[in-house]
Short mmCIF file of C-alpha atoms in Angstrom, two decimals:
data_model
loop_
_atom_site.label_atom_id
_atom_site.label_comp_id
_atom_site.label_asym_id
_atom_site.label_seq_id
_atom_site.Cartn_x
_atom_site.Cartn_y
_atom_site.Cartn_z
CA UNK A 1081 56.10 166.36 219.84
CA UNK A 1082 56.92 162.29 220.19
CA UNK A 1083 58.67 160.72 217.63
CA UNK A 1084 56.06 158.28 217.17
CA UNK A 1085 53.49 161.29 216.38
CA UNK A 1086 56.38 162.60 213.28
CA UNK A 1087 56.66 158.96 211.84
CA UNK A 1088 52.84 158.54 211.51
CA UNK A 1089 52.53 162.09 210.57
CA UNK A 1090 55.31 161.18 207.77
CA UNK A 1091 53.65 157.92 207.38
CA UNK A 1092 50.18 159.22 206.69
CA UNK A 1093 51.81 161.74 204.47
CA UNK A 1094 52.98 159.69 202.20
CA UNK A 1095 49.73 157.57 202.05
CA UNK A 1096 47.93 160.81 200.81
CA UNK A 1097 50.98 161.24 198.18
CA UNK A 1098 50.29 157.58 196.72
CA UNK A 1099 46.52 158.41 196.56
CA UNK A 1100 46.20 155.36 199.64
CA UNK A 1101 47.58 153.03 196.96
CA UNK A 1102 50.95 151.56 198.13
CA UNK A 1103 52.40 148.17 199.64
CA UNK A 1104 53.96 148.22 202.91
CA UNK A 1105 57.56 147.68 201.22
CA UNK A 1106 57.00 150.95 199.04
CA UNK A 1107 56.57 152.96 202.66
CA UNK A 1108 59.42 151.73 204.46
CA UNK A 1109 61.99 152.94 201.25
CA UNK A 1110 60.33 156.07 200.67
CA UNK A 1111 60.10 156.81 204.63
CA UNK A 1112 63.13 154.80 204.97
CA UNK A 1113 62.07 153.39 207.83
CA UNK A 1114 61.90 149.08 208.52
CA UNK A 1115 59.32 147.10 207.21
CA UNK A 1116 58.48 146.12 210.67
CA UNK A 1117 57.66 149.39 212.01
CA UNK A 1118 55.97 150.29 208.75
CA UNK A 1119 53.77 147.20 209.46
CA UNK A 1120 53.44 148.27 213.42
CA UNK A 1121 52.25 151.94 212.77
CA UNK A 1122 49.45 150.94 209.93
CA UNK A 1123 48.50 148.47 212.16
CA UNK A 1124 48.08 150.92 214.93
CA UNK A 1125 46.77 153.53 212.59
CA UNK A 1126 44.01 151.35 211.46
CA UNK A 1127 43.43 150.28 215.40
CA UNK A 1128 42.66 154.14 215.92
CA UNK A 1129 40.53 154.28 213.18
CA UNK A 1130 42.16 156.67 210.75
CA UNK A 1131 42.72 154.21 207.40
CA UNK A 1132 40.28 151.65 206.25
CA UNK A 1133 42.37 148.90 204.37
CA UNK A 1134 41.23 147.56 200.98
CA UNK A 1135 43.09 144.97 198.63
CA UNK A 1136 43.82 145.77 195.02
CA UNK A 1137 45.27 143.34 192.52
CA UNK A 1138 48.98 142.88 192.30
CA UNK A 1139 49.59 142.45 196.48
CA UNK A 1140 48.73 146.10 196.88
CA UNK A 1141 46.68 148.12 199.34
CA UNK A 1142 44.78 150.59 199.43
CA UNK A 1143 44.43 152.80 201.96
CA UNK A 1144 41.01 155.10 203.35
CA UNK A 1145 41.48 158.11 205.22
CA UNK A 1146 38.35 158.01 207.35
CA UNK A 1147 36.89 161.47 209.01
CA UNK A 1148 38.75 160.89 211.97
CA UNK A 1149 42.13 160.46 210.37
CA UNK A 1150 41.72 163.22 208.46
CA UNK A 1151 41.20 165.62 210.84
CA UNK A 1152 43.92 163.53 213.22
CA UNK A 1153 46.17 164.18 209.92
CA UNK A 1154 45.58 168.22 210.09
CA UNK A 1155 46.16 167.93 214.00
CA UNK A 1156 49.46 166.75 213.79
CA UNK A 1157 50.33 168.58 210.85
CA UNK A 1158 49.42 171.91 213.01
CA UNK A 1159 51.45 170.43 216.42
CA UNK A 1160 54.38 169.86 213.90
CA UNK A 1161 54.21 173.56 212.82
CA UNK A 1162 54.27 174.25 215.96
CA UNK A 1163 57.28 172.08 217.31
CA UNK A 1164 59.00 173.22 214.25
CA UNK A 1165 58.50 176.97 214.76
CA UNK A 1166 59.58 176.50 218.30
CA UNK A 1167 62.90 174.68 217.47
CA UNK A 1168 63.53 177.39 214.91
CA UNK A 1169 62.66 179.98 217.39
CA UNK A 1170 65.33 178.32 220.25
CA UNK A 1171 68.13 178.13 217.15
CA UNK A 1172 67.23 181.33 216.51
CA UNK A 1173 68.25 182.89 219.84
CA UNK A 1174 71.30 180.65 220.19
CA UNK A 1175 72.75 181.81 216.71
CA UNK A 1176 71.59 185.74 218.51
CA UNK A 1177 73.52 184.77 221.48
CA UNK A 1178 76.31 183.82 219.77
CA UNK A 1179 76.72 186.92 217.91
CA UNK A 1180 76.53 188.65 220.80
CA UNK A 1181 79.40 186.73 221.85
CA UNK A 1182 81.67 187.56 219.02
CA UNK A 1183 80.72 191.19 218.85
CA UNK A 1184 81.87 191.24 222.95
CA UNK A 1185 85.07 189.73 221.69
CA UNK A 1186 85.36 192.17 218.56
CA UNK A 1187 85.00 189.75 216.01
CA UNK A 1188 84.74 191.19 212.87
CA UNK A 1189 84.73 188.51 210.26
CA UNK A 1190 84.13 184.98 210.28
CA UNK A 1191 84.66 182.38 207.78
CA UNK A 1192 81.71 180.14 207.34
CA UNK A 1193 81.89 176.51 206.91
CA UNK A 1194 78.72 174.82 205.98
CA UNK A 1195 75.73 175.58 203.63
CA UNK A 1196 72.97 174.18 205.32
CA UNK A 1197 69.97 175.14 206.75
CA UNK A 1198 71.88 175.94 210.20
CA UNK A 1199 74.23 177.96 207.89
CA UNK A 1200 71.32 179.99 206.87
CA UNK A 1201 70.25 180.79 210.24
CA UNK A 1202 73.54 181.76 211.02
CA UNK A 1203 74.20 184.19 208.31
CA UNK A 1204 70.76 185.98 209.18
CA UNK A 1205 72.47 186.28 212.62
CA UNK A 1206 75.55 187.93 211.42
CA UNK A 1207 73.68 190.28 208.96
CA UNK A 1208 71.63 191.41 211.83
CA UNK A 1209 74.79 192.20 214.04
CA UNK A 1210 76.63 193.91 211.52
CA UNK A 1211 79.72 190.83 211.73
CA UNK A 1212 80.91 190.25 207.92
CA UNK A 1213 80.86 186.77 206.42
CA UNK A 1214 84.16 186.74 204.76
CA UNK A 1215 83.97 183.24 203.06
CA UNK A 1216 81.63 180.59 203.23
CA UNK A 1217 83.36 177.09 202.70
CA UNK A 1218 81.80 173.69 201.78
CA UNK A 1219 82.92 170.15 203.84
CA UNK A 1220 82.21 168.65 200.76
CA UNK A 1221 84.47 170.85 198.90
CA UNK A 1222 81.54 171.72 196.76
CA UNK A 1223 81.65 175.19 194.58
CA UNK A 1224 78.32 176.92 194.29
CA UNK A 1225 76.43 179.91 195.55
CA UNK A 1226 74.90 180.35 199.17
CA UNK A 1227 72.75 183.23 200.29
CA UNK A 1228 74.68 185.36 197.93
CA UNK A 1229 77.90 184.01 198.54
CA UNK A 1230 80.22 182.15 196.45
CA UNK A 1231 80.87 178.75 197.87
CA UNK A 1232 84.96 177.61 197.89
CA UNK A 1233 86.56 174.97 198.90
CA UNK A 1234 88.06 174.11 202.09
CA UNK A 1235 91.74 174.40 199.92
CA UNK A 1236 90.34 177.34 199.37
CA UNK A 1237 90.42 178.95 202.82
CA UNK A 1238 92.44 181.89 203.57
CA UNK A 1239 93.46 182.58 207.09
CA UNK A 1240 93.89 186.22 206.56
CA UNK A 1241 90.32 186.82 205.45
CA UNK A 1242 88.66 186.15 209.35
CA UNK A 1243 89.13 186.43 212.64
CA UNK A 1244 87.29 183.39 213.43
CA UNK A 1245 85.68 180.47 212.14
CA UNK A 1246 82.27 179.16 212.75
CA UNK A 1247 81.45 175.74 211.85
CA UNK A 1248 77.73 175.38 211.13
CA UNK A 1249 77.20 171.66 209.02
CA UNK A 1250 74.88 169.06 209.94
CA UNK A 1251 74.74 166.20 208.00
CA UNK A 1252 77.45 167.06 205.63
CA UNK A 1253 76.24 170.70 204.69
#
């Protein structure tokens, strides 16, 4: 899927959230995109023919869905389920692999850091191969539960409680 597809997908998202009534300004902080390429996809949206524009009082907008960006709207919502479920599906067999890996190496533990989403994925891996998550550590040294897990500090990491650790954080998680 292009990235221009997501960011009018997004954009046209957040349209239908605002009932169509927004200003250009309001899209580009809640998308947190420019107000230049805000300004470029509408205009190319209503080009295509999925908005009609209206004014409203106070230097607002409202904007139409017509029939044909409605159902342009469901296709890209159903070729981002799919682009997602692929992605998922090729993380899915790397975490597998990677398991594999540390079973081959007899890896019994491993000390988690991160609590994200990749994190997640991860610690489905490991329960599926039978390797125990000993600890699961936060970057940002943030205390909470995870999957089941108590969340410690990076202070808090004990070297004799792994055999190895697996760093799996994106975007500080």
């Amino acid at each position: 899927m292009r990235k221009e597809d997501i960011q009018e997908l997004r954009l046209m998202e957040e349209v239908s959230r605002n009932e169509g009534i927004t200003t250009q300004r309001e899209l580009a902080s809640s998308l947190n995109i420019s107000l230049g390429l805000v300004n470029a996809f509408i205009k190319r949206i209503v080009r295509k023919g999925y908005f009609k524009v209206t004014t409203i009082p106070g230097r607002r907008v409202r904007y139409l869905f017509t029939p044909k960006g409605l159902a342009e709207k469901s296709r890209l919502t159903a070729e981002y389920f799919r682009y997602s479920l692929a992605y998922y599906g090729e993380i899915r067999h790397r975490m597998n692999g990677l398991a594999v890996e540390l079973e081959e190496k007899g890896v019994k533990k491993v000390a988690l850091i991160g609590t994200g989403e990749l994190a997640e994925l991860f610690c489905l891996s490991m329960q599926e191969s039978g390797i125990g998550i000993s600890q699961v550590i936060s970057i940002n040294n943030d205390k909470h539960e995870f999957l089941g897990y108590s969340v410690e500090a990076m202070a808090d990491l004990r070297a004799d409680s792994f055999d190895v650790v697996c760093v799996m954080a994106l975007d500080g998680n």
